[in-house]
Coordinates of C-alpha atoms in Angstrom, one line a residue:
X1 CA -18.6 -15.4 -14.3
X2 CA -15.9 -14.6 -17.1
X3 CA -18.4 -12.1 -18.5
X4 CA -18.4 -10.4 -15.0
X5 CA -14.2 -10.8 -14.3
X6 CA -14.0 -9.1 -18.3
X7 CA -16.2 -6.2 -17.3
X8 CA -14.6 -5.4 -14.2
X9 CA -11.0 -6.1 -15.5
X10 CA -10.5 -2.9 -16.7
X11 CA -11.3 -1.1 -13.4
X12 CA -9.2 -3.3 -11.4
X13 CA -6.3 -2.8 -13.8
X14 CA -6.5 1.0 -13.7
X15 CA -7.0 1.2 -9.9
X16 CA -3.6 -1.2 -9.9
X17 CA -1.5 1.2 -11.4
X18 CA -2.9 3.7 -8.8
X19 CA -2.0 1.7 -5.8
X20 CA 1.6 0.6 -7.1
X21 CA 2.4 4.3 -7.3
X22 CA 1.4 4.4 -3.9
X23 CA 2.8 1.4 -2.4
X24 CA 6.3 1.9 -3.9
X25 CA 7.4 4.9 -2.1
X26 CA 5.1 3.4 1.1
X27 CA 7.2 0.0 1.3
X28 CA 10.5 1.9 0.8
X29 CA 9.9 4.1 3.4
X30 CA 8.3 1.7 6.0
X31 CA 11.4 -0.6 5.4
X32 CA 14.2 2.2 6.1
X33 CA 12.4 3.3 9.1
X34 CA 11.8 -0.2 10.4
X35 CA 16.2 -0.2 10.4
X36 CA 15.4 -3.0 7.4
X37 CA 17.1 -3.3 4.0
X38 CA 14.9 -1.8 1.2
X39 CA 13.9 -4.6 -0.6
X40 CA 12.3 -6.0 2.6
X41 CA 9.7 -3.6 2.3
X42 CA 9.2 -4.5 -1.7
X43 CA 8.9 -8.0 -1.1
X44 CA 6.3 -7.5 1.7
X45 CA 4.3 -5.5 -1.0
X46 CA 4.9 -8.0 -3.4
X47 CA 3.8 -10.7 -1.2
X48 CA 0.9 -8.6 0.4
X49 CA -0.4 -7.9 -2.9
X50 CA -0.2 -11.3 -4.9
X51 CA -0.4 -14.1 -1.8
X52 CA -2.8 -12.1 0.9
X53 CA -4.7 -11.0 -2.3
X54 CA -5.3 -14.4 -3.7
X55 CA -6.6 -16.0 0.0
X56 CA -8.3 -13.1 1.1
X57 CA -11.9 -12.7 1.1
X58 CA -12.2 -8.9 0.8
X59 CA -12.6 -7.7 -2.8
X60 CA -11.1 -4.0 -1.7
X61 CA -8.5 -4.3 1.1
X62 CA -4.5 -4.0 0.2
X63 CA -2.1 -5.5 1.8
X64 CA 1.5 -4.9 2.7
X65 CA 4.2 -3.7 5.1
X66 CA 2.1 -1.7 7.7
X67 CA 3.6 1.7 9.0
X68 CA 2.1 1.4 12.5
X69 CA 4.8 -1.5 13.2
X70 CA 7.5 0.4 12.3
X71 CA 9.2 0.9 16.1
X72 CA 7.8 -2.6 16.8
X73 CA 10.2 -3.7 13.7
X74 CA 12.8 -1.7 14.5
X75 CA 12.5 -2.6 18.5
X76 CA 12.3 -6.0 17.6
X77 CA 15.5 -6.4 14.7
X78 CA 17.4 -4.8 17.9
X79 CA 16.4 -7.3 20.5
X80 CA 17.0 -10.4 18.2
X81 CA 20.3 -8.7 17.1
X82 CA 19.7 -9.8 13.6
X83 CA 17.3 -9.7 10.7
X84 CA 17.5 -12.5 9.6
X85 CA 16.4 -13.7 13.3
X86 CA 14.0 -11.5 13.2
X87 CA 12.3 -13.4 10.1
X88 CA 12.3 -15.9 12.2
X89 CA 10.0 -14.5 14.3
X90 CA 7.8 -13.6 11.8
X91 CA 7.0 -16.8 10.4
X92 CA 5.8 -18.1 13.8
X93 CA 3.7 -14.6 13.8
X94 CA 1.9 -15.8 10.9
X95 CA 1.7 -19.3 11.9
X96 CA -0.2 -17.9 15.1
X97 CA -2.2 -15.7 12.7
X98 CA -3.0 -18.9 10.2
X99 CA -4.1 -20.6 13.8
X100 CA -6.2 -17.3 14.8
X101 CA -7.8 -17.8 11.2
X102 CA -8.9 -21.4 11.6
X103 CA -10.3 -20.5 15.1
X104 CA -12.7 -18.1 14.0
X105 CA -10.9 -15.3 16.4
X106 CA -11.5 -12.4 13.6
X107 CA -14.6 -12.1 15.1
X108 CA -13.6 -9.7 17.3
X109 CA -13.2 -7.3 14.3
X110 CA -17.4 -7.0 14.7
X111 CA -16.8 -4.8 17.8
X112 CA -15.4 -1.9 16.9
X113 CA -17.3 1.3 17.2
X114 CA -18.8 2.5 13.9
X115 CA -17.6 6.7 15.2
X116 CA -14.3 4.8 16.1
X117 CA -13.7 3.1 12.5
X118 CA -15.0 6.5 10.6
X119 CA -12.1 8.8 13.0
X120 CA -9.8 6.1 12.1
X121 CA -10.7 7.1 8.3
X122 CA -10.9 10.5 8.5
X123 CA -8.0 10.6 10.8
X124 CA -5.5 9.2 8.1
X125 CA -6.7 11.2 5.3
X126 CA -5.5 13.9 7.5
X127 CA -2.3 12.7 8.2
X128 CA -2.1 11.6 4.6
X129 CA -2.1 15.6 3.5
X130 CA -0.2 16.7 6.5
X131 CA 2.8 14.5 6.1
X132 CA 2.7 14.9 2.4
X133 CA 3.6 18.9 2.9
X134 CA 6.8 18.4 3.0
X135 CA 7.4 15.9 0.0
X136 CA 5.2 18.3 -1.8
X137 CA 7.9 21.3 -1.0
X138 CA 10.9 19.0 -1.9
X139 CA 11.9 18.7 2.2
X140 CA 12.4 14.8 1.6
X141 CA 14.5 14.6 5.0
X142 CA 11.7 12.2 6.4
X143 CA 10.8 9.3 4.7
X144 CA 7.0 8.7 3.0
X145 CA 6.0 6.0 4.9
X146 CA 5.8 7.7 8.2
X147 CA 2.7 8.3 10.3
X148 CA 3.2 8.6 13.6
X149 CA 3.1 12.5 15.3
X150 CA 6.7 11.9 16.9
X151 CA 9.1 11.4 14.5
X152 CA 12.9 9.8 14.8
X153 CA 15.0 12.9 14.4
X154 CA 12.9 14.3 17.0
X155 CA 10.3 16.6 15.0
X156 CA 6.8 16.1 15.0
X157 CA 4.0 16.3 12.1
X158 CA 3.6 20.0 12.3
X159 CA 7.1 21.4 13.0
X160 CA 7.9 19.1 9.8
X161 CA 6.3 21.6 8.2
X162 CA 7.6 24.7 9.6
X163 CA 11.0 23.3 8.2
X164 CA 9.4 22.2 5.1
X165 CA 8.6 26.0 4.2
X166 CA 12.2 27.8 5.7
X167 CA 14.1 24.4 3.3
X168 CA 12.1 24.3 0.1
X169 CA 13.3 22.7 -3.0
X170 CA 11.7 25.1 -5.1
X171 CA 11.6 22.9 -8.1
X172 CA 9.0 20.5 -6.1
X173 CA 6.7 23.0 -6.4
X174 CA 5.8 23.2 -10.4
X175 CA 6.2 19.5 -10.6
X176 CA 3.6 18.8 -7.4
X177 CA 1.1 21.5 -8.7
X178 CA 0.6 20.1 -12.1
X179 CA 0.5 16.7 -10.7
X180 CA -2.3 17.8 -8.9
X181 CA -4.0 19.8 -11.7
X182 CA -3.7 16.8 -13.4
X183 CA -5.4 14.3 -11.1
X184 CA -8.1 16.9 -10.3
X185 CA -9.1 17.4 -13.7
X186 CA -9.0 13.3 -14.4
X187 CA -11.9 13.0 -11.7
X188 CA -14.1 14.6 -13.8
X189 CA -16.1 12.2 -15.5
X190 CA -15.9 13.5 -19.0
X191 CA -11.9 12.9 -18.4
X192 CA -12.4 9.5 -17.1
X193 CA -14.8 8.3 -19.8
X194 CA -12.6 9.9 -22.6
X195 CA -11.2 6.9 -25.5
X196 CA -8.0 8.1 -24.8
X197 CA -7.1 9.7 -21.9
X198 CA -9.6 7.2 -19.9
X199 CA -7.7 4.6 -20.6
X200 CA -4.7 5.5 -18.0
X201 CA -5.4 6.5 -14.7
X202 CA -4.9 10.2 -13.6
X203 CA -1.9 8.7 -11.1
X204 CA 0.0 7.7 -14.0
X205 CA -0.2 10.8 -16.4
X206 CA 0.6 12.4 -12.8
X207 CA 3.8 10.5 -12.1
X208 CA 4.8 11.7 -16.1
X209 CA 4.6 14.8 -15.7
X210 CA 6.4 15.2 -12.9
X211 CA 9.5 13.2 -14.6
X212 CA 8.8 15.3 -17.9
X213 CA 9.1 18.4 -15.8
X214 CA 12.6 17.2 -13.6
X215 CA 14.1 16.3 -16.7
X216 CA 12.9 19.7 -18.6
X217 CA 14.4 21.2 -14.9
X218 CA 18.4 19.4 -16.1
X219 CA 18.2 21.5 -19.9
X220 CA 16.9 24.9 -18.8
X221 CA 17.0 24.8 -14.7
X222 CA 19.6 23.3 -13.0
X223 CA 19.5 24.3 -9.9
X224 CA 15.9 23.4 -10.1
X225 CA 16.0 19.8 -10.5
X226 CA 15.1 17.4 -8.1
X227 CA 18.4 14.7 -7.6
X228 CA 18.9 11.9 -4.6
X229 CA 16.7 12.3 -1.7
X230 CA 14.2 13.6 -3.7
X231 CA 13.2 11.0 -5.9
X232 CA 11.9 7.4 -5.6
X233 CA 15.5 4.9 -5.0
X234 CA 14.7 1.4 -5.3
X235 CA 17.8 -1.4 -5.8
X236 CA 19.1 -1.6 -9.0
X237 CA 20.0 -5.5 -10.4
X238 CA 22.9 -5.4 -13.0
X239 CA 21.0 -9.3 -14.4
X240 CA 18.0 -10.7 -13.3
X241 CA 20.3 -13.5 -12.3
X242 CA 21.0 -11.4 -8.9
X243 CA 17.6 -11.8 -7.5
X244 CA 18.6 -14.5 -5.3
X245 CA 21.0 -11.5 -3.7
X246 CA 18.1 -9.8 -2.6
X247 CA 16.5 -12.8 -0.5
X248 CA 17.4 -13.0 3.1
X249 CA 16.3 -16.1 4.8
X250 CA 14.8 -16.6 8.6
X251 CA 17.6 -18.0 11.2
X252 CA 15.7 -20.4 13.8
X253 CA 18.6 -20.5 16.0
X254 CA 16.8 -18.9 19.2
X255 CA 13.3 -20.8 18.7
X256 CA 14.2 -22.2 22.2
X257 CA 14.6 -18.6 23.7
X258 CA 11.4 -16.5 25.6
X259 CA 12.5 -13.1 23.7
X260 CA 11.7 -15.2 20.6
X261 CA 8.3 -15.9 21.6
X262 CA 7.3 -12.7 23.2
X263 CA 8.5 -10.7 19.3
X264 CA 6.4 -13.1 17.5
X265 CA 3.9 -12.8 19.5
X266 CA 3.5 -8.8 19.8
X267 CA 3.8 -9.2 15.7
X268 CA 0.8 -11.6 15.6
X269 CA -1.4 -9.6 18.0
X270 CA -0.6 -6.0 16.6
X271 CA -0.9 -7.0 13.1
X272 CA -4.3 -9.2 13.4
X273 CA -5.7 -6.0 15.2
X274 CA -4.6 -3.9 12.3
X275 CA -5.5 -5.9 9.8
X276 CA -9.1 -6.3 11.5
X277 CA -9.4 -2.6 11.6
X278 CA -8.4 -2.0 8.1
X279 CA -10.4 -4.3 6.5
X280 CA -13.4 -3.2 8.2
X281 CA -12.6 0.4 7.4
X282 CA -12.1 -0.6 3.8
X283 CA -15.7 -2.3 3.6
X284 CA -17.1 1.1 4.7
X285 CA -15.4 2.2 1.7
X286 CA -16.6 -0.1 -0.6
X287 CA -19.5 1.3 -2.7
X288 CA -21.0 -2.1 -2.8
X289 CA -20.8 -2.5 1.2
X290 CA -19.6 -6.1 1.0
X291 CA -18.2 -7.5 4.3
X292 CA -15.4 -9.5 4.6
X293 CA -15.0 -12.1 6.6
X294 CA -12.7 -11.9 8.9
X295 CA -11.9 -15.0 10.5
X296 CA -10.8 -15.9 6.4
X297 CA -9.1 -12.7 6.2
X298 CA -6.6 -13.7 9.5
X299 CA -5.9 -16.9 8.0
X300 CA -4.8 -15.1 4.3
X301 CA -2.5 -12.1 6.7
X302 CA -0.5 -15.9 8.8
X303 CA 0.0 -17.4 5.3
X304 CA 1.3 -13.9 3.5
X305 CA 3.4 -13.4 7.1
X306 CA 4.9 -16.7 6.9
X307 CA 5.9 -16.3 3.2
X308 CA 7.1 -12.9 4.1
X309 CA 9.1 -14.1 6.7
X310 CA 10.9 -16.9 4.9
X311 CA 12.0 -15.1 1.9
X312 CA 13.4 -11.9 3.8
X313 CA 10.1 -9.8 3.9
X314 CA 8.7 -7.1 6.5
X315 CA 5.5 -7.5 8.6
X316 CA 2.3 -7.8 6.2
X317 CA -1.2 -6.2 7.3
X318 CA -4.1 -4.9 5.4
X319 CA -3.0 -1.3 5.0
X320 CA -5.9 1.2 4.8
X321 CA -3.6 4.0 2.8
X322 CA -3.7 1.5 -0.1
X323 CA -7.1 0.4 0.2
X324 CA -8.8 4.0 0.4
X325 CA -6.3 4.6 -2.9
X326 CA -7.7 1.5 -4.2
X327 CA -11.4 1.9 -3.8
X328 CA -11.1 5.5 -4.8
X329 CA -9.3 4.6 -8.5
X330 CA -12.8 2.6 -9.1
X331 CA -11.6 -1.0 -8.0
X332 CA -14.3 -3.8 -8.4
X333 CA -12.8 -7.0 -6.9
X334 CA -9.9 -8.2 -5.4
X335 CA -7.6 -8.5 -8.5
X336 CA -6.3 -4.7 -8.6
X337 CA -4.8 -5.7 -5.4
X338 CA -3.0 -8.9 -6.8
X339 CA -2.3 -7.1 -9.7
X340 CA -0.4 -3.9 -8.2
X341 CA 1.7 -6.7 -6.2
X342 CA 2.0 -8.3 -9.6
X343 CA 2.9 -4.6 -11.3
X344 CA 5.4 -4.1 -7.7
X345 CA 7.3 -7.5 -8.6
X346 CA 7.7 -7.4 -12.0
X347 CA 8.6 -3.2 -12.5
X348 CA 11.2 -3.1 -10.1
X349 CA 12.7 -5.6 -11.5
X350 CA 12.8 -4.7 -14.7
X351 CA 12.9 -0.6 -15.2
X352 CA 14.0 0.2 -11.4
X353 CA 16.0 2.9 -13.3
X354 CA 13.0 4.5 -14.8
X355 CA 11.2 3.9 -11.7
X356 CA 14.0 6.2 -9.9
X357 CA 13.5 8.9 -11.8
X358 CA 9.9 9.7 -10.2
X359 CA 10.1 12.8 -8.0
X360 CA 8.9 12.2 -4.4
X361 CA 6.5 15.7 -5.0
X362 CA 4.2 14.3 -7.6
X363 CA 3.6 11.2 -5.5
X364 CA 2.6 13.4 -2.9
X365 CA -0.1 14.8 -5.4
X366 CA -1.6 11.3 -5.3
X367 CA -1.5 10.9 -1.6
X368 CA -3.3 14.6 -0.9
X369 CA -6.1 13.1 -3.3
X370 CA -6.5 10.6 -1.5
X371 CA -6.1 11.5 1.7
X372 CA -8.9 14.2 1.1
X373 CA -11.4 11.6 0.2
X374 CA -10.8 10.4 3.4
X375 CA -11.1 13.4 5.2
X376 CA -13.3 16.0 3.3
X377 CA -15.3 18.8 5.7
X378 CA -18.9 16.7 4.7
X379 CA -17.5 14.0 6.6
X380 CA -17.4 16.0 9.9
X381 CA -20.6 17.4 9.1
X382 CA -23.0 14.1 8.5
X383 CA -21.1 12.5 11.6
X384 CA -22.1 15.5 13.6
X385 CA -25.6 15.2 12.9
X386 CA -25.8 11.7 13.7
X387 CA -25.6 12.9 17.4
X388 CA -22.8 13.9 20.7
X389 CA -22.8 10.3 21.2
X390 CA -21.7 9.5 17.7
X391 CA -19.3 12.7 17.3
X392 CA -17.5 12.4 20.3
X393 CA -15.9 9.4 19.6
X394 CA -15.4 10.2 16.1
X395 CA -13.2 13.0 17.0
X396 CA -11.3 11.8 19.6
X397 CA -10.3 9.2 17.8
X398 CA -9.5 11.8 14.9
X399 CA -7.3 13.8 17.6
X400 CA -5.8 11.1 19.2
X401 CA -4.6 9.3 16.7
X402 CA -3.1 12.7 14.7
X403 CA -1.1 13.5 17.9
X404 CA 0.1 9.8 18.6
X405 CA -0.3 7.0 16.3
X406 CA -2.8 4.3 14.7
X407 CA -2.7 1.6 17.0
X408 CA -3.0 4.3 20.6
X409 CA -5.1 6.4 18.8
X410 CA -7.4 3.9 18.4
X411 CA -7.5 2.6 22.0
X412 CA -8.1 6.1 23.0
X413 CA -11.2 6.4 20.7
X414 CA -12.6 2.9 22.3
X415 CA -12.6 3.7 25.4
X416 CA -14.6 6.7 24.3
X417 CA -17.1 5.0 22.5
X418 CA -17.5 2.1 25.0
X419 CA -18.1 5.0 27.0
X420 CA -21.2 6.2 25.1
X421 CA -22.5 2.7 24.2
X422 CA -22.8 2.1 28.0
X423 CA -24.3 5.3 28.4
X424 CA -26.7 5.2 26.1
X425 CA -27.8 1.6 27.1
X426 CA -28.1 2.8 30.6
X427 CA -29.8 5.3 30.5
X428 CA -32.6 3.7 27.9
X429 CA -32.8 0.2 30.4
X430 CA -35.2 2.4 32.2
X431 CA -37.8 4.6 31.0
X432 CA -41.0 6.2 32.1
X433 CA -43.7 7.8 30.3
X434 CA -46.9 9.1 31.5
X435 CA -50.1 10.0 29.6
X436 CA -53.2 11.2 31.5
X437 CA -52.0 10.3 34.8
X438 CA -51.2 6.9 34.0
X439 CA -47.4 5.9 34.6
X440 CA -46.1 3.1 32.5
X441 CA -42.5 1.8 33.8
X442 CA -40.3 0.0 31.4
X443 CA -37.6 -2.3 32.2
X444 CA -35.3 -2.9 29.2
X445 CA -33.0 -6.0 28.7
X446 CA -29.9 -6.0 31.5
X447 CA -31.3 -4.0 34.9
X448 CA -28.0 -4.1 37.1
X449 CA -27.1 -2.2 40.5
X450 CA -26.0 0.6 37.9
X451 CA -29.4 1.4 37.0
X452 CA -30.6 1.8 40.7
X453 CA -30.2 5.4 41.0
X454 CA -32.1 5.9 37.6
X455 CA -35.0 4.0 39.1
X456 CA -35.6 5.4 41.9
X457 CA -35.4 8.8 40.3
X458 CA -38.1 7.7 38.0
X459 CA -40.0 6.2 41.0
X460 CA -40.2 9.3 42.6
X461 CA -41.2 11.2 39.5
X462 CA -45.0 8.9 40.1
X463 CA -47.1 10.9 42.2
X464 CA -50.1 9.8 44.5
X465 CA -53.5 8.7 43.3
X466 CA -51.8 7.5 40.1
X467 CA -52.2 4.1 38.2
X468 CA -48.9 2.5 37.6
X469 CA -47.7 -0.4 35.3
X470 CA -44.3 -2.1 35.7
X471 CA -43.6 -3.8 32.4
X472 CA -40.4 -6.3 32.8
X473 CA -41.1 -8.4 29.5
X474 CA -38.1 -7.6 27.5
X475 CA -36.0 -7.6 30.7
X476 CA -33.9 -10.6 30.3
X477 CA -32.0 -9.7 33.8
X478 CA -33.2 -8.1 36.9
X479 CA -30.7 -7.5 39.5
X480 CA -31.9 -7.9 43.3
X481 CA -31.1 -4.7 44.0
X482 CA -33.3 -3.6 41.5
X483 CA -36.0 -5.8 42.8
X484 CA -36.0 -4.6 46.6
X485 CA -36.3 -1.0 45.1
X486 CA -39.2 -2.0 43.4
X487 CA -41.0 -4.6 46.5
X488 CA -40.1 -0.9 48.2
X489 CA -42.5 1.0 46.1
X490 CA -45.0 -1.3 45.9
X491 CA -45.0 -1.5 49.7
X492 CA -45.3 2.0 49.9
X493 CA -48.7 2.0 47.2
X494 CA -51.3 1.7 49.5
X495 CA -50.6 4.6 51.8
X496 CA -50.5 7.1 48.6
X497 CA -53.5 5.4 46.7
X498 CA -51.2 4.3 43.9
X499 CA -53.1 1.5 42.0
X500 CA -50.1 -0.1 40.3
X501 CA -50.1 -3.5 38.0
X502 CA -47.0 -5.4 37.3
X503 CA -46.5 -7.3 34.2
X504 CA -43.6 -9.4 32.4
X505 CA -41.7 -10.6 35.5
X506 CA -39.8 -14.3 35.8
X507 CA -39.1 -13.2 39.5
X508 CA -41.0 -12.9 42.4
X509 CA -42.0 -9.3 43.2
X510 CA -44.5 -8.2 46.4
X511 CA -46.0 -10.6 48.2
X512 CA -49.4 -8.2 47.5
X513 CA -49.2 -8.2 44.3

């Protein structure tokens, strides 16, 4: 066991350092836009990563403020009137999420659509490199942790781009381009395997270059460096002895009140549905297919939401941004996520300074790479080949939730899917083959009114002076429409010299027969 934690140590370690990068510009941004204070949005990551890492039982998913609950936050902080009442709320979400847990309710996280899970996938890569245009062109108006298609100042996804290219920072553009260089050339293995440069992550010598190049921008470049809006801003502690300053604590006064109940109850349903979503999109991920359980997995999200909740934190969900960044740095078990809460607690603490001076542009390298592992062109292709059934879910839940967000998106995409499971069962609870004249009628599982018209269209495919067998054995239901179409036909046997042999049936069919 030590032997194994020693060997995969090093992988987890690296793929930390990966997922911090990402999560610290993430949890900023998901707390400003959820109208919280900054460090909200830390401690959730903090608490996602250490707590929700050390109960959960997935070895890839990372956890931490979600930016699909952003409006419900912000919505929410309004309605209470305080966030401190707000908090509240939260830790009767995750009590209701612990209770979900312990119920076994994560079982409805085995019925999503495999097409609906991959769009989900590719669909965030997408929306990974789209929103990241902007950062990349130093147009930091909107904040990182953004995903939906309609955006607060009333712009959308793609006209954020339009104003990305006419309001340029041009010195984003060296600094995003070598970052990018950088972690293209580190996913070669020779790079990766190397003594030296191996032993840090891509992400890392990324993030350096980009402050190497901002602060060569302040001796030779002025007007080229990259100041305020531009670069990561995390709070700033004159002594570690101000950390209690940057607690809030829950306010219980309006337990007694229905708004109360209806807040923290939105936050426990939305965020066990994302969580269930993300962690079964991460364990398509992982290399090693392991499956989390997810019943376990709800009970880890109500303990991490309660703990959030208490000491002043945001909303805590597996986050699939993270967990794609994680499993693509090379993670091996659960630890990389504990650790990069570990890395988020004690760095900004400690060097928040050095931590602002990383330009928003070369984090946006990191997010493109990973974003396009989640959404490369082969993707499309070996889902289109798997069949119309298949793709057509797959891209309208790609479509759907580009031009709306994560949680509608998804919806959209189920009802699509559901849509082609029926189908597909439908159509294949009847079938009829014929060899040499010889008709052989199948009845498969469910027969229900639905499948009447299907029958009879197969029925009157037989014609006369044929031998029929109706085979019901794997039927396990036979509606009694279905039977009087078939007491109909055998009725009608004798006049068109049909000899016809029925087999497999727990009801009674023809009197005749």
């Amino acid at each position: 066991m030590n032997t194994l934690l020693g060997n995969n140590l090093k992988y987890d370690l690296k793929a930390s350092l990966v997922v911090f990068l990402v999560a610290l510009p993430l949890c900023l941004g998901i707390a400003i836009a959820s109208g919280a204070p900054p460090m909200s949005g830390l401690i959730a990551g903090i608490v996602g990563g250490i707590v929700v890492g050390a109960f959960s039982g997935s070895n890839v998913s990372v956890s931490g403020p979600a930016a699909g609950l952003t409006v419900i936050v912000l919505d929410s902080i309004s309605s209470m009137g305080t966030f401190p009442l707000f908090l509240a709320t939260l830790v009767i979400a995750g009590l209701m999420q612990l209770a979900l847990g312990i119920a076994k309710a994560g079982i409805i996280g085995y019925y999503f659509p495999h097409a609906v899970i991959k769009g989900m996938l590719t669909a965030i890569g997408l929306i990974l490199i789209l929103k990241q245009i902007p950062h990349a062109l130093g147009y930091d108006v909107d904040l990182m942790g953004d995903e939906a298609f309609l955006q607060t100042d009333d712009h959308n996804t793609f006209s954020e781009i339009w104003y990305a290219f006419k309001y340029l920072s041009v010195g984003a553009i060296p600094i995003v381009l070598v970052a990018m260089g950088i972690l293209i050339l580190f996913e070669k293995p020779k790079i990766q395997n190397h003594k030296i440069f191996g032993v840090v992550p891509g992400a890392l010598w990324a993030v350096l270059s980009g402050i190497a190049i901002n602060s060569l921008y302040g001796i030779w470049k002025p007007g080229w460096q990259l100041t305020g809006d531009h670069l990561v801003s995390i709070p700033v502690l004159d002594d570690l002895g101000q950390i209690g300053d940057l607690l809030t604590f829950p306010d219980f006064s309006m337990i007694g009140e229905s708004a109360f109940w209806i807040v923290a109850i939105t936050i426990a349903i939305i965020g066990s549905l994302e969580t269930l979503l993300s962690i079964d999109a991460a364990d398509k991920l992982d290399p090693q297919k392991r499956i989390t359980p997810p019943s376990k997995e709800l009970v880890a999200q109500g303990i991490g939401n309660s703990i959030s909740g208490l000491i002043g934190g945001l909303p805590v969900t597996a986050v699939i941004v993270r967990s794609s960044a994680n499993v693509a740095s090379g993670a091996k078990t659960k630890m990389s996520a504990i650790f990069h809460g570990i890395l988020l607690m004690i760095l900004v603490l400690t060097i928040p300074n050095i931590l602002n001076l990383i330009p928003l542009s070369c984090l946006a390298a990191v997010l493109f790479i990973v974003g396009y592992k989640l959404a490369k062109p082969s993707i499309f292709v070996s889902i289109y080949k798997n069949g119309w059934d298949q793709f057509i879910p797959f891209i309208v839940t790609v479509v759907a939730i580009l031009f709306t967000d994560l949680l509608v998106g998804i919806g959209i995409g189920m009802v699509f899917g559901i849509f082609f499971v029926v189908k597909t069962n439908f159509v294949r609870s009847v079938t009829l083959t014929e060899l040499n004249g010889n008709y052989l009628l199948q009845l498969q599982k469910d027969v229900s009114f639905l499948n009447k018209a299907l029958l009879m269209k197969n029925l009157e495919k037989i014609p006369s002076n044929s031998k029929v067998i109706i085979n019901a054995q794997k039927a396990q239901f036979i509606d009694h429409d279905i039977r009087e179409v078939i007491n109909d036909f055998i009725a009608s046997c004798p006049d068109r010299n049909i000899s016809i042999t029925i087999q497999g049936f727990k009801y009674k069919i023809h009197e005749n027969i």
